[in-house]
Short mmCIF file of the N, C-alpha and C atoms (twelve columns), coordinates in Angstrom:
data_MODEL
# 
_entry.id   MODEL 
# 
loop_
_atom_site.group_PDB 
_atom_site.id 
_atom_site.type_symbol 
_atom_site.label_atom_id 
_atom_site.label_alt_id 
_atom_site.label_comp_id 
_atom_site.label_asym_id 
_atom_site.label_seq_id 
_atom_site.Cartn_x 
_atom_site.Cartn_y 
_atom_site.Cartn_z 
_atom_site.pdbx_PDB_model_num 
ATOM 1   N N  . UNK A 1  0.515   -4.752  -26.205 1 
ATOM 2   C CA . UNK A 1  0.929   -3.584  -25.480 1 
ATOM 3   C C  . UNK A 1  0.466   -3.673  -24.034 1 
ATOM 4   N N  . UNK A 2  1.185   -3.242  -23.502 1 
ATOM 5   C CA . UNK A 2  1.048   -3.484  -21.698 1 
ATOM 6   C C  . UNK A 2  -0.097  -1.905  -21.593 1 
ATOM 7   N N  . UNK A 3  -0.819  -1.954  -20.132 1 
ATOM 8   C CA . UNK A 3  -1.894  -1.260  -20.441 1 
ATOM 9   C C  . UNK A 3  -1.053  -0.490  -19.013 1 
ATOM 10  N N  . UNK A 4  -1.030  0.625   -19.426 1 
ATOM 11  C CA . UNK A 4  -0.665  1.639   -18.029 1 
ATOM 12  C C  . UNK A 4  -1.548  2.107   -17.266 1 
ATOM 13  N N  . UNK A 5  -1.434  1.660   -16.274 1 
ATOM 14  C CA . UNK A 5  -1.939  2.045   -14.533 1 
ATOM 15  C C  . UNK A 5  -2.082  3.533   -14.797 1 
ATOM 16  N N  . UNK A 6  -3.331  4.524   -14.057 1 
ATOM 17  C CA . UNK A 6  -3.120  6.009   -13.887 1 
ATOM 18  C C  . UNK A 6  -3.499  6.161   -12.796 1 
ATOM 19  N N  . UNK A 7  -2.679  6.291   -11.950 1 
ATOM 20  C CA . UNK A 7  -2.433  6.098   -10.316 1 
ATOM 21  C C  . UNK A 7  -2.928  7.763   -10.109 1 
ATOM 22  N N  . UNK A 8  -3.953  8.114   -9.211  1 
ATOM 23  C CA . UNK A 8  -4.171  9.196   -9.125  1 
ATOM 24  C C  . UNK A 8  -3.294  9.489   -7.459  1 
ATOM 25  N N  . UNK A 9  -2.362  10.144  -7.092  1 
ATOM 26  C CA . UNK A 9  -2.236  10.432  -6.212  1 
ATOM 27  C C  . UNK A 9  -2.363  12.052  -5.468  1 
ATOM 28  N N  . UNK A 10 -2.771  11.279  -4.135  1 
ATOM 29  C CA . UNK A 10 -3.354  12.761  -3.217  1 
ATOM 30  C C  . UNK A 10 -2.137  13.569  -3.187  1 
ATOM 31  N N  . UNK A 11 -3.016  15.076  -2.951  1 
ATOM 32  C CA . UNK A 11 -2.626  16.238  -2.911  1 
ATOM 33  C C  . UNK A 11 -1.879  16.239  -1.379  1 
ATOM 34  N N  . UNK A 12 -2.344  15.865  -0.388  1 
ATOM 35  C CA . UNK A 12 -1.040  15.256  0.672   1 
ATOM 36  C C  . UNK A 12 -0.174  14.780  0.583   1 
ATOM 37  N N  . UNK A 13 0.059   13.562  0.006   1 
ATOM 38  C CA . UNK A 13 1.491   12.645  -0.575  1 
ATOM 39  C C  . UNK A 13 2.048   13.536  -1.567  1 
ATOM 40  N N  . UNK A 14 1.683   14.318  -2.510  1 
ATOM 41  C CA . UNK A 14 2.490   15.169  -3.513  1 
ATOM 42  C C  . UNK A 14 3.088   16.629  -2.971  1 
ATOM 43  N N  . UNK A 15 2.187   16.921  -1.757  1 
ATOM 44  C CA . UNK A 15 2.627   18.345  -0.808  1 
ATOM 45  C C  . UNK A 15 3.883   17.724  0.043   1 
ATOM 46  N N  . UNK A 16 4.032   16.664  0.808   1 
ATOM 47  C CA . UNK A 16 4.671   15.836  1.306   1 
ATOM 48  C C  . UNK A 16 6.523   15.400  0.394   1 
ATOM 49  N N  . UNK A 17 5.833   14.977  -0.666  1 
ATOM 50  C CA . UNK A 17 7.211   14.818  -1.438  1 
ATOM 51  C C  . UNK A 17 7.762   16.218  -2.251  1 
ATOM 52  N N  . UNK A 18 6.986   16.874  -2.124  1 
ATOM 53  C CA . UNK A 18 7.877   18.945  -2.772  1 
ATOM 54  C C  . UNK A 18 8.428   19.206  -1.610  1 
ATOM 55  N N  . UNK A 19 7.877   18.615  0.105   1 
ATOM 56  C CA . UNK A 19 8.629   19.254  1.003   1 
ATOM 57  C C  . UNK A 19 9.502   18.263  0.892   1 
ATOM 58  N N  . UNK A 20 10.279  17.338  0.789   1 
ATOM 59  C CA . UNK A 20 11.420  16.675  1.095   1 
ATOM 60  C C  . UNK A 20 12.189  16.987  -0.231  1 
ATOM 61  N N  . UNK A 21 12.029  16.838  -1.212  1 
ATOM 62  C CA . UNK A 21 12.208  17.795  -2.139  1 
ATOM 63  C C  . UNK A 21 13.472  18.638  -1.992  1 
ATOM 64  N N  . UNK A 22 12.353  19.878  -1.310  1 
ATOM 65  C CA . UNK A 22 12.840  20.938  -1.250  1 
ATOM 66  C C  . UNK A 22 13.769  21.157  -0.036  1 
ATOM 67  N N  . UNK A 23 13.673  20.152  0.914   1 
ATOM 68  C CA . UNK A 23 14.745  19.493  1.835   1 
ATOM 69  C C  . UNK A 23 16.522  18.861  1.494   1 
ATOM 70  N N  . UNK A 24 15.902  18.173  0.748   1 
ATOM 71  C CA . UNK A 24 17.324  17.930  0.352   1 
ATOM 72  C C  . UNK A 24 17.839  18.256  -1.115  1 
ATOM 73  N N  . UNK A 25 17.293  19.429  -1.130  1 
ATOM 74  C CA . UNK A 25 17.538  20.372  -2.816  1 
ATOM 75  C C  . UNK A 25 19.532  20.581  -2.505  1 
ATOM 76  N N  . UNK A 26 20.081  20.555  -3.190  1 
ATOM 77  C CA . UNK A 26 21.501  21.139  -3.756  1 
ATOM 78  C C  . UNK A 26 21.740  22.590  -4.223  1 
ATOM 79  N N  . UNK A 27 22.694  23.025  -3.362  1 
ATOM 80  C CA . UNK A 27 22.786  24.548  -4.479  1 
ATOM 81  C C  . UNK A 27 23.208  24.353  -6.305  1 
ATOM 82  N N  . UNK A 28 22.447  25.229  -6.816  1 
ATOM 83  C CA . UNK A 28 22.765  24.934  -8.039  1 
ATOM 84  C C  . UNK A 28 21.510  23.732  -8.497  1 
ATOM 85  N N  . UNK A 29 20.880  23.644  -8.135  1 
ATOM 86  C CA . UNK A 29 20.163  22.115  -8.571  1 
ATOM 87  C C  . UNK A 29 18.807  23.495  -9.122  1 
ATOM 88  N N  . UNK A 30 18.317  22.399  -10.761 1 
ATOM 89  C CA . UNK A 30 17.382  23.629  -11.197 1 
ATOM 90  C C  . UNK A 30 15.525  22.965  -10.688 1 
ATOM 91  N N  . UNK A 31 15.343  23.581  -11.369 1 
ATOM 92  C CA . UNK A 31 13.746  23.569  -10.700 1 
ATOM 93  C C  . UNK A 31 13.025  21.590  -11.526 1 
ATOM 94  N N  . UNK A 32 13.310  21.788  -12.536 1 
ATOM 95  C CA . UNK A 32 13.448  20.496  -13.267 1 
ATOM 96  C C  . UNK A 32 14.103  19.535  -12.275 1 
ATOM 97  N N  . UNK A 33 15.064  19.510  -11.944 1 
ATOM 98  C CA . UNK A 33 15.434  18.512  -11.284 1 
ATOM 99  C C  . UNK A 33 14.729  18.452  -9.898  1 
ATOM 100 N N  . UNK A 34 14.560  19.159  -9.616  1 
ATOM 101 C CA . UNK A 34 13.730  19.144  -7.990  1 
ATOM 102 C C  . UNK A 34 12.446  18.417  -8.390  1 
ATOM 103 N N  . UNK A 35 12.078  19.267  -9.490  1 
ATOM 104 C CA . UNK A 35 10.383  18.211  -9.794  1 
ATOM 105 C C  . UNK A 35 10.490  16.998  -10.690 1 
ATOM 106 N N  . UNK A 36 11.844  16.581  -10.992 1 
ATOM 107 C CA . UNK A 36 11.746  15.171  -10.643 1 
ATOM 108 C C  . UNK A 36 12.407  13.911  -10.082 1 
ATOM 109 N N  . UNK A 37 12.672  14.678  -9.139  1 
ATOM 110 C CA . UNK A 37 13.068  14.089  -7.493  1 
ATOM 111 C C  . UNK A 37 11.527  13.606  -6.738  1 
ATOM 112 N N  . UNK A 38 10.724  15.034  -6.803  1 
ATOM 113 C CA . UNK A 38 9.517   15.417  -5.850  1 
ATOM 114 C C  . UNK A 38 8.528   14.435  -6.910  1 
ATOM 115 N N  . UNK A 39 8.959   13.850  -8.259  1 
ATOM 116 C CA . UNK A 39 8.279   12.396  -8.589  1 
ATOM 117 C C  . UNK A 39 8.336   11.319  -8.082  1 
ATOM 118 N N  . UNK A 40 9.737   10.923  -7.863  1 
ATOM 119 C CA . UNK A 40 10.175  9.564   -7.528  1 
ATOM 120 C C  . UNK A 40 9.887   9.688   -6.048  1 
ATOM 121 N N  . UNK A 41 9.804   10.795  -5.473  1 
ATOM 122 C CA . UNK A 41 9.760   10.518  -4.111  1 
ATOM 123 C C  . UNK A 41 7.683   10.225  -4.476  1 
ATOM 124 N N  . UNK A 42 7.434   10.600  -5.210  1 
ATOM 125 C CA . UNK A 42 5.274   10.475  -4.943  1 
ATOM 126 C C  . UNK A 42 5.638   9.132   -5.272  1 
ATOM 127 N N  . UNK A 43 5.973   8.285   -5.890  1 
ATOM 128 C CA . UNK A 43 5.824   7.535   -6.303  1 
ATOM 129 C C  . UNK A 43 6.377   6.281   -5.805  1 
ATOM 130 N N  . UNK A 44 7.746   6.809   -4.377  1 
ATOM 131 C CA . UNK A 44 8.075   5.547   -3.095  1 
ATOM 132 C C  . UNK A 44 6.901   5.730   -2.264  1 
ATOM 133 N N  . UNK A 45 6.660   6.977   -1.595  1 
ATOM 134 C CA . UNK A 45 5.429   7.123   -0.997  1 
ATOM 135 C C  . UNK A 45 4.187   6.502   -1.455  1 
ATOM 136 N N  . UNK A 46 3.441   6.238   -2.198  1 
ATOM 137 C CA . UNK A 46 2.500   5.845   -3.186  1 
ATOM 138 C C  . UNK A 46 2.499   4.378   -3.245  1 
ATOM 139 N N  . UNK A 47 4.219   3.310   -3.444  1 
ATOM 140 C CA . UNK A 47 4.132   2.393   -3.196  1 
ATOM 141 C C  . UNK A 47 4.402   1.752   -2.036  1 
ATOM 142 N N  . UNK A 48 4.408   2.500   -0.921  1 
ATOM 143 C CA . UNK A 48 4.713   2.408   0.398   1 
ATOM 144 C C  . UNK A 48 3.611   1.985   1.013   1 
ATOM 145 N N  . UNK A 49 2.393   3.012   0.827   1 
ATOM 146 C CA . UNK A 49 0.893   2.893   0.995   1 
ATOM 147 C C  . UNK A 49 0.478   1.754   0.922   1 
ATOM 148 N N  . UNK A 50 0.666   1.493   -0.727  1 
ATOM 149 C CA . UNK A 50 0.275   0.395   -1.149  1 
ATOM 150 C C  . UNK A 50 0.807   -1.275  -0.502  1 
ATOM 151 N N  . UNK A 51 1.985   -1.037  -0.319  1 
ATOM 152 C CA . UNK A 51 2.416   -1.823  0.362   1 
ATOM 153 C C  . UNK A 51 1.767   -2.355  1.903   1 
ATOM 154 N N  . UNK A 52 1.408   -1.061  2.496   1 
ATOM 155 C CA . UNK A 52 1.269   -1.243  4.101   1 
ATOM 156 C C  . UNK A 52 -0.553  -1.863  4.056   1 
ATOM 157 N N  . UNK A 53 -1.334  -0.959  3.066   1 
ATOM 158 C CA . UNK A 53 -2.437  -1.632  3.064   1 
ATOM 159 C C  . UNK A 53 -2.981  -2.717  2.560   1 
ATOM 160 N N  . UNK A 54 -2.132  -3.441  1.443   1 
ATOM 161 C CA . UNK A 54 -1.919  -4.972  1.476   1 
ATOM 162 C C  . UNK A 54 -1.277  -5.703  2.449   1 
ATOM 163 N N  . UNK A 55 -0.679  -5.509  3.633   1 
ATOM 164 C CA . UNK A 55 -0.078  -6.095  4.324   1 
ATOM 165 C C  . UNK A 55 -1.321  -5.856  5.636   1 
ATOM 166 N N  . UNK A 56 -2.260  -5.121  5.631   1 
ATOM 167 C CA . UNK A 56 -3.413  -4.652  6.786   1 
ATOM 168 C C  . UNK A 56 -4.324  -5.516  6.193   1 
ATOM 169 N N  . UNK A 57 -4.499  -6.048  4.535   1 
ATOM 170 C CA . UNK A 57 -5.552  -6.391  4.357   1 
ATOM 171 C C  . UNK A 57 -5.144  -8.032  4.827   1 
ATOM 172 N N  . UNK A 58 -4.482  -8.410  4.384   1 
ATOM 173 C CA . UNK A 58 -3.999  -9.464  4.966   1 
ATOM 174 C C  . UNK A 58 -3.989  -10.012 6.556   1 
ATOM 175 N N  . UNK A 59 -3.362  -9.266  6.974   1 
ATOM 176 C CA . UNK A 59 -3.547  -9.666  8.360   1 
ATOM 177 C C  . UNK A 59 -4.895  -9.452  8.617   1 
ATOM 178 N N  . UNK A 60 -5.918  -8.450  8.702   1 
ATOM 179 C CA . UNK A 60 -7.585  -9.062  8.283   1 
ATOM 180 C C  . UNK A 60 -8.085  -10.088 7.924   1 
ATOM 181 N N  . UNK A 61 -7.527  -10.417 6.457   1 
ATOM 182 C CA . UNK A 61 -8.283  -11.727 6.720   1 
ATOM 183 C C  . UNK A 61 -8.013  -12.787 7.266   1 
ATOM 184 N N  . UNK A 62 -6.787  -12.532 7.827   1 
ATOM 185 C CA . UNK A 62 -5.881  -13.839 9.045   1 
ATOM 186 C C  . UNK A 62 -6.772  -13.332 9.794   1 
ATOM 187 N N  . UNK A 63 -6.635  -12.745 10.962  1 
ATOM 188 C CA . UNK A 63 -7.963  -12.318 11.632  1 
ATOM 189 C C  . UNK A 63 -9.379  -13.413 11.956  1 
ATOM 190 N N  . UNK A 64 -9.944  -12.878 10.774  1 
ATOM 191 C CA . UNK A 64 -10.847 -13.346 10.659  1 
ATOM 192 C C  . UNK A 64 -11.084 -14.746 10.550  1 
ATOM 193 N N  . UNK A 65 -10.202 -15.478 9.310   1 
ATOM 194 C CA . UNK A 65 -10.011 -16.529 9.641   1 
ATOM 195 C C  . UNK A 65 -9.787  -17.235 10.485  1 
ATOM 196 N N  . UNK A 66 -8.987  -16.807 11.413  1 
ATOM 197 C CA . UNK A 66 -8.555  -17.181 12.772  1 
ATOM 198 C C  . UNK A 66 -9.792  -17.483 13.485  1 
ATOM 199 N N  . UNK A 67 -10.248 -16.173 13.549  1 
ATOM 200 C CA . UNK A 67 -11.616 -16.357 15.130  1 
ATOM 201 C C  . UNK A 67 -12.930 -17.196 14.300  1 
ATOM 202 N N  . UNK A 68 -13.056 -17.242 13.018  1 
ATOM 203 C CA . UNK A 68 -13.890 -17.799 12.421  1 
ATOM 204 C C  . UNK A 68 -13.943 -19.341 12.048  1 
ATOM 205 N N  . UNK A 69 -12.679 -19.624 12.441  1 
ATOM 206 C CA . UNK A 69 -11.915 -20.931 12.120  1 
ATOM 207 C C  . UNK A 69 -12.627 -22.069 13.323  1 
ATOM 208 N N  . UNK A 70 -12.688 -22.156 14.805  1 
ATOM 209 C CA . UNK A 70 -13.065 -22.761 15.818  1 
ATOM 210 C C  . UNK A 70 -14.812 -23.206 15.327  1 
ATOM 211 N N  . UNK A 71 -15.246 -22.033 14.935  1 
ATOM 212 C CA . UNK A 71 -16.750 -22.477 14.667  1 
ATOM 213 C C  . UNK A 71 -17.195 -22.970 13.294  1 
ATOM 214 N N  . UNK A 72 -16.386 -22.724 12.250  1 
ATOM 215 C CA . UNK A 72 -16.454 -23.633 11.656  1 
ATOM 216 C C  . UNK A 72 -16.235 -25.286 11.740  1 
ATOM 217 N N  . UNK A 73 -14.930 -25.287 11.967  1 
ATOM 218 C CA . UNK A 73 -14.378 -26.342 12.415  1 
ATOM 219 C C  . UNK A 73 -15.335 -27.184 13.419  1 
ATOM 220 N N  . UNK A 74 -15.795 -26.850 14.252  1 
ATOM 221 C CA . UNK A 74 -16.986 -27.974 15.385  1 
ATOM 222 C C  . UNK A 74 -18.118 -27.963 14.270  1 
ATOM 223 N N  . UNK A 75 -18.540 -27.461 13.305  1 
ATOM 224 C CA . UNK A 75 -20.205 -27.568 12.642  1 
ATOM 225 C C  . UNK A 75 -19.121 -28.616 11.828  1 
ATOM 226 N N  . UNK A 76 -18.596 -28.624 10.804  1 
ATOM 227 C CA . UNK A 76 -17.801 -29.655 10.275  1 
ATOM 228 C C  . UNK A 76 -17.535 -31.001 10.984  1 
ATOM 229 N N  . UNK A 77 -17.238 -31.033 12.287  1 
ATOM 230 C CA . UNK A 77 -17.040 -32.344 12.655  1 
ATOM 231 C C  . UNK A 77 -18.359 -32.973 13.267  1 
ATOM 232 N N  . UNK A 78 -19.225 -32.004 12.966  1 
ATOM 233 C CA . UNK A 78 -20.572 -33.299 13.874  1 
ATOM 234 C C  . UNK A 78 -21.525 -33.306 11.998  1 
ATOM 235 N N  . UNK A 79 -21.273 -32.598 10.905  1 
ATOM 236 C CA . UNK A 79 -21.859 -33.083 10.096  1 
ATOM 237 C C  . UNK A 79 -20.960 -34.449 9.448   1 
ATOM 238 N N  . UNK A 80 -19.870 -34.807 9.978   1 
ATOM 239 C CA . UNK A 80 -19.289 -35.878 9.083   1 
ATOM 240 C C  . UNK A 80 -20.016 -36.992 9.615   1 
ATOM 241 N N  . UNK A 81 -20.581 -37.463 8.268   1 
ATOM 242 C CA . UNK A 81 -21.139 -38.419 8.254   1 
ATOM 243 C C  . UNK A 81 -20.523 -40.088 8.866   1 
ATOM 244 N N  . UNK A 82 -21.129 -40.973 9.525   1 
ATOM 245 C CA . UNK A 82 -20.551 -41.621 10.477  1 
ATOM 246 C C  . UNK A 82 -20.665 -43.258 9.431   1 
ATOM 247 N N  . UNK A 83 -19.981 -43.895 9.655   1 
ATOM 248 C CA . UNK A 83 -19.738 -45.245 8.658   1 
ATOM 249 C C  . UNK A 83 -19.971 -45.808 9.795   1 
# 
């Protein structure tokens, strides 16, 4: 059995998706359907996040690697041992 994720999401991102929601609600559209619209929308939002802060963590550790890369690189070439 696959083990389900319980994604807690903030009370901002869920206030956020009832207002768009309730933005592009339909006349005639019942309350059920609005709340689960105002799901799928927590839940693009939610993987949106997720998306942008794997893509921040990343470029971090490019970053780092980067500026960390020069000084490694010179301690490496004077320990190679000489034949």
């Amino acid at each position: 059995m696959a083990k389900q994720k319980h994604t807690n999401i903030s009370e901002k991102t869920s206030l956020e998706a009832q207002a768009v929601a309730k933005g592009i609600q339909r006349p005639g559209q019942t309350k059920e359907q609005s709340k689960l619209i105002a799901q799928g929308i927590e839940k693009g939002i939610d993987l949106y996040k997720k998306q942008q802060k794997a893509k921040a963590r990343e470029l971090d550790k490019a970053l780092k690697k980067a500026k960390q890369g020069p000084e490694l690189s010179a301690l490496d070439v004077e320990n190679i041992p000489r034949v």
